Coordinates of C-alpha atoms and ligand atoms in Angstrom, one line a residue:
M1 CA 100.3 117.2 117.5
T2 CA 98.6 115.4 120.4
D3 CA 95.8 118.0 121.1
R4 CA 94.7 117.3 117.7
T5 CA 92.4 115.0 116.9
V6 CA 93.4 111.7 115.1
G7 CA 91.9 110.0 112.6
F8 CA 92.6 106.2 111.0
I9 CA 90.9 104.9 108.2
G10 CA 92.1 101.4 108.5
G11 CA 92.3 99.7 111.8
G12 CA 94.8 96.9 111.0
R13 CA 98.4 96.1 112.0
V14 CA 100.2 99.5 111.1
T15 CA 97.7 101.6 113.1
R16 CA 98.4 98.9 116.1
I17 CA 101.8 99.4 115.6
L18 CA 101.6 103.8 115.5
L19 CA 99.3 103.7 118.5
G20 CA 101.3 101.1 120.7
G21 CA 104.5 103.2 119.9
F22 CA 102.6 106.6 120.6
Q23 CA 101.0 104.9 123.9
R24 CA 104.9 104.0 125.1
A25 CA 105.9 107.7 124.6
G26 CA 103.3 109.1 126.0
A27 CA 102.3 110.8 122.8
L28 CA 98.8 109.7 122.2
P29 CA 96.9 112.2 121.1
R30 CA 93.8 113.1 123.2
R31 CA 91.0 111.9 120.7
I32 CA 91.6 109.0 118.4
V33 CA 88.9 107.9 115.9
V34 CA 89.3 104.7 113.9
S35 CA 87.5 103.4 111.0
D36 CA 87.8 99.7 109.5
T37 CA 85.3 97.6 107.3
D38 CA 86.3 94.6 110.1
A39 CA 84.6 94.8 113.0
V40 CA 86.8 92.2 114.2
V41 CA 89.7 94.4 113.9
L42 CA 87.8 97.5 115.3
D43 CA 86.6 95.4 118.8
D44 CA 90.6 94.0 118.6
L45 CA 92.2 97.4 118.5
R46 CA 89.7 98.7 121.2
G47 CA 90.6 96.3 123.3
R48 CA 94.5 97.2 123.2
F49 CA 93.2 100.9 123.9
P50 CA 90.7 101.4 125.5
G51 CA 90.5 105.1 125.0
I52 CA 89.7 104.9 121.1
E53 CA 86.5 105.5 119.5
T54 CA 85.7 103.2 116.7
V55 CA 83.0 103.7 114.0
G56 CA 82.5 100.8 111.9
A57 CA 83.3 101.4 108.1
D58 CA 81.9 105.3 108.1
V59 CA 85.0 107.0 107.3
S60 CA 83.2 110.7 108.0
A61 CA 84.6 110.8 111.8
P62 CA 88.1 109.7 111.1
A63 CA 88.5 111.7 107.7
G64 CA 86.9 115.1 109.5
A65 CA 90.0 114.7 112.0
G66 CA 92.7 117.1 112.5
L67 CA 95.3 114.2 111.1
V68 CA 93.8 111.6 109.2
F69 CA 95.9 108.3 108.5
G70 CA 95.2 106.4 105.2
A71 CA 96.1 103.1 106.7
L72 CA 94.6 101.0 103.9
H73 CA 96.6 99.0 101.5
P74 CA 97.3 100.7 97.9
P75 CA 94.2 98.8 96.2
D76 CA 91.7 99.9 99.0
L77 CA 93.4 103.4 99.4
G78 CA 92.9 104.9 96.0
P79 CA 89.1 104.0 95.7
A80 CA 88.5 105.4 99.3
L81 CA 89.8 108.8 98.6
P82 CA 86.9 110.7 97.2
E83 CA 84.8 109.8 100.2
I84 CA 87.7 110.8 102.3
R85 CA 87.9 114.1 100.7
R86 CA 84.2 114.6 101.3
H87 CA 85.0 115.0 105.2
L88 CA 88.3 116.7 105.3
R89 CA 88.4 120.1 106.6
P90 CA 90.8 122.9 105.0
E91 CA 93.2 122.7 108.6
S92 CA 93.5 118.6 108.4
I93 CA 96.4 116.8 107.1
F94 CA 96.1 113.4 105.1
I95 CA 99.0 111.1 105.8
S96 CA 99.3 108.0 103.4
L97 CA 100.9 104.8 105.3
A98 CA 100.8 103.3 101.7
P99 CA 103.6 102.4 99.1
K100 CA 102.9 103.2 95.7
L101 CA 100.5 106.1 95.7
T102 CA 102.5 109.1 95.1
L103 CA 101.9 112.6 96.8
A104 CA 100.9 113.6 93.5
A105 CA 98.4 111.0 92.8
L106 CA 96.9 111.3 96.9
A107 CA 96.3 115.1 95.9
A108 CA 94.7 114.3 92.7
G109 CA 92.3 111.6 94.4
L110 CA 91.7 114.2 97.0
A111 CA 90.4 116.4 94.4
G112 CA 93.5 118.5 94.5
F113 CA 93.7 118.6 98.3
A114 CA 97.3 119.5 98.6
R115 CA 98.0 119.0 102.6
V116 CA 99.5 115.6 102.2
V117 CA 102.1 113.5 103.8
R118 CA 103.5 110.1 103.1
L119 CA 105.0 108.1 105.9
I120 CA 106.3 104.1 105.7
P121 CA 106.5 103.0 108.9
N122 CA 108.6 100.3 110.3
A123 CA 107.2 97.8 112.9
A124 CA 109.5 98.2 115.4
S125 CA 107.9 101.8 116.0
I126 CA 105.7 100.1 118.5
L127 CA 108.6 99.8 120.7
C128 CA 109.7 103.4 119.8
A129 CA 112.6 101.9 117.7
G130 CA 111.1 102.5 114.0
F131 CA 113.0 104.0 111.2
N132 CA 109.8 105.7 109.3
P133 CA 111.0 107.5 106.1
I134 CA 108.6 110.4 105.5
S135 CA 107.9 112.9 102.6
L136 CA 105.8 116.1 102.7
S137 CA 104.3 118.1 100.5
P138 CA 105.4 121.7 100.2
A139 CA 101.8 122.8 101.6
V140 CA 102.6 121.4 105.1
A141 CA 105.2 123.4 105.9
G142 CA 106.7 125.8 108.8
E143 CA 105.7 125.1 112.6
E144 CA 103.2 122.4 111.5
R145 CA 106.0 120.5 109.6
A146 CA 108.3 120.6 112.1
G147 CA 105.5 119.7 115.2
L148 CA 104.6 116.6 112.6
L149 CA 108.3 115.7 112.1
R150 CA 109.0 116.0 116.0
W151 CA 105.8 114.0 116.8
F152 CA 106.9 111.1 114.6
A153 CA 110.2 111.0 116.0
A154 CA 108.7 109.9 119.1
L155 CA 108.2 106.6 117.2
G156 CA 112.1 106.3 116.2
D157 CA 113.9 108.0 113.5
A158 CA 111.9 109.7 110.9
P159 CA 114.4 110.8 108.2
E160 CA 112.6 112.9 105.3
V161 CA 113.6 111.3 102.5
P162 CA 112.9 111.9 98.3
E163 CA 109.6 110.9 97.3
E164 CA 110.9 108.6 94.6
E165 CA 112.8 106.4 97.1
L166 CA 109.9 105.3 99.6
E167 CA 109.2 102.3 97.9
A168 CA 112.2 101.2 98.4
Y169 CA 112.4 101.8 101.7
A170 CA 109.1 99.9 101.9
I171 CA 111.0 96.7 100.8
L172 CA 113.9 97.1 102.9
T173 CA 112.7 98.8 106.1
A174 CA 108.8 98.2 106.8
M175 CA 108.9 94.7 104.9
G176 CA 112.5 93.8 106.1
P177 CA 111.8 92.5 109.5
T178 CA 109.8 89.6 107.8
Y179 CA 113.1 88.6 106.0
F180 CA 114.6 87.8 109.6
W181 CA 111.9 87.2 112.3
Y182 CA 111.0 83.5 111.2
Q183 CA 114.9 82.8 111.5
F184 CA 115.1 84.4 114.6
Q185 CA 112.0 82.0 115.7
E186 CA 113.5 78.9 114.0
L187 CA 117.0 79.5 115.8
A188 CA 115.5 79.9 119.1
E189 CA 113.6 76.7 119.0
V190 CA 116.6 74.8 118.0
G191 CA 118.9 76.5 120.8
C192 CA 115.8 75.3 123.0
S193 CA 116.0 71.9 121.7
F194 CA 119.9 71.7 122.7
G195 CA 118.6 71.8 126.3
L196 CA 119.2 75.6 126.4
R197 CA 116.7 77.2 128.9
R198 CA 114.6 79.8 127.1
E199 CA 115.9 82.7 128.7
A200 CA 119.3 81.9 128.2
V201 CA 118.3 81.5 124.5
E202 CA 116.5 85.1 124.9
Q203 CA 119.8 86.7 126.3
A204 CA 122.2 85.0 123.7
L205 CA 120.6 85.6 120.6
P206 CA 119.9 89.3 120.6
R207 CA 123.4 89.8 121.8
M208 CA 124.7 88.0 118.8
L209 CA 122.4 89.4 116.5
E210 CA 123.4 93.1 117.7
G211 CA 127.0 92.3 117.7
A212 CA 126.5 90.5 114.0
V213 CA 124.7 94.0 112.8
R214 CA 127.2 96.2 114.3
T215 CA 130.2 94.4 113.1
Y216 CA 128.7 94.3 109.3
F217 CA 127.9 98.0 109.2
S218 CA 130.4 99.7 111.9
S219 CA 133.7 97.4 112.4
G220 CA 135.3 99.3 109.1
L221 CA 136.1 95.6 107.7
T222 CA 134.5 95.0 104.2
P223 CA 131.4 92.6 104.0
D224 CA 133.7 89.9 102.4
Q225 CA 136.0 90.6 105.4
V226 CA 133.1 90.1 107.8
M227 CA 131.8 86.9 106.4
D228 CA 135.6 85.6 106.2
L229 CA 135.6 85.8 110.2
I230 CA 134.0 82.3 110.7
P231 CA 135.1 79.6 108.9
V232 CA 132.4 77.2 109.4
K233 CA 129.2 78.4 107.8
P234 CA 126.6 75.4 108.3
L235 CA 123.7 76.6 106.3
E236 CA 126.2 77.6 103.2
A237 CA 124.4 75.2 100.9
A238 CA 121.2 77.4 101.0
E239 CA 122.9 80.7 101.0
G240 CA 122.7 81.0 96.9
Q241 CA 119.1 80.2 96.8
V242 CA 118.4 82.8 99.4
R243 CA 120.5 85.5 97.9
E244 CA 118.8 84.5 94.5
V245 CA 115.4 85.0 96.1
Y246 CA 116.1 88.3 97.3
R247 CA 117.3 89.5 94.1
T248 CA 114.2 88.3 92.2
K249 CA 111.3 88.7 94.4
L250 CA 112.5 92.1 95.8
A251 CA 113.0 93.4 92.6
A252 CA 109.6 92.4 91.2
L253 CA 108.1 93.8 94.0
H254 CA 109.9 97.2 93.8
E255 CA 108.9 97.1 90.1
K256 CA 105.2 96.5 91.0
L257 CA 105.2 99.1 93.4
K258 CA 107.0 101.6 91.1
S259 CA 104.6 101.0 88.3
Ligands
NAP1 N1 102.0 96.3 109.0 C1 103.6 97.2 108.8 O1 104.0 96.9 109.3 C2 103.2 98.5 107.6 C3 104.5 99.3 107.6 C4 104.3 100.0 106.7 C5 103.3 100.3 105.8 N2 102.1 99.4 105.8 C6 100.8 99.9 104.9 O2 99.9 100.4 105.9 C7 98.9 100.0 105.3 C8 98.0 99.0 105.9 O3 98.5 98.0 106.1 P1 98.1 96.9 107.7 O4 99.6 96.6 107.8 O5 97.6 97.6 108.4 O6 97.0 95.7 106.9 P2 96.2 95.3 107.7 O7 96.4 94.8 109.1 O8 95.3 94.1 106.5 O9 95.0 96.3 108.0 C9 94.2 96.9 106.9 C10 92.7 97.1 107.3 O10 92.2 98.1 106.2 C11 90.6 97.3 106.2 N3 89.8 98.2 105.0 C12 90.0 97.7 103.6 N4 89.6 98.7 103.1 C13 88.8 99.4 104.1 C14 88.3 100.6 103.8 N5 87.5 101.0 102.6 N6 87.9 101.6 104.8 C15 88.3 101.1 106.2 N7 89.3 99.8 106.5 C16 89.0 99.1 105.2 C17 91.0 95.7 105.9 O11 90.1 95.0 106.3 P3 89.9 93.8 105.4 O12 90.9 92.9 105.9 O13 88.3 93.1 106.0 O14 90.0 94.4 103.9 C18 92.1 96.0 107.6 O15 91.2 95.4 108.2 C19 99.1 99.2 104.0 O16 99.3 100.3 102.5 C20 100.6 98.8 104.3 O17 101.4 98.9 103.0 C21 102.1 98.7 106.9

């Protein structure tokens, strides 16, 4: 795949994540063209990846690439599809990174162009430690399909999943880090405020978190048995509220993405 020209329509966060991961893996395509309506976003991206070409808001160059990423939010992607279609080549593959728009909706928006793929990236792809579920239309087959999956495997796990599950993964694995990262930050700051050196905190917390994950998912104990291992829970008073927020907010978001 690295010998193909790759176009990104949208040069924001997810594009930065994917390029960062491919760069780290030594799997950056030779030619990368990025469009975005925001010149500041493009300048920032070029600062990080000096080898890329940026082309302002004009989608013609990225949409004319071999692999064309739709890195836009769902409300922007749908309206952008007809203009993208004008520049797609018969051998192009269009890869949407957005939830909500199905493979069928993408193909319809692209006036019947069937070589479409959906990938829901996870931010840890920037470290090649992502979990990036993917669904491909049957029109992307054989060695081309295998090559695409191998390329995405450079960013971490890229399991093929039923398309109707992608919105659930968007909430679990794409947005999932946001449920925890601010808590890591708060805990690190609290640790430093207790007089621990930052390096000590940054050694201790990842080990604690990795161990907590392994104990929860891999110890063979039930969730209740795991949570009963520690009798003192200083944040227990907030737990009910947090559980309620998970159930209501995430269920509502899932509903919205599936509607
Ligand atoms: N970030 C993640 O971790 C992640 C993970 C999985 C999936 N995704 C998906 O990836 C998509 C993009 O997300 P993001 O995080 O990269 O968002 P983002 O950082 O906001 O980037 C989107 C960029 O697209 C620009 N844009 C809007 N309309 C455009 C158009 N017609 N042509 C070219 N550029 C246009 C936006 O400019 P303005 O700000 O000026 O509108 C913005 O710079 C979304 O569908 C999101 O759900 C993101």
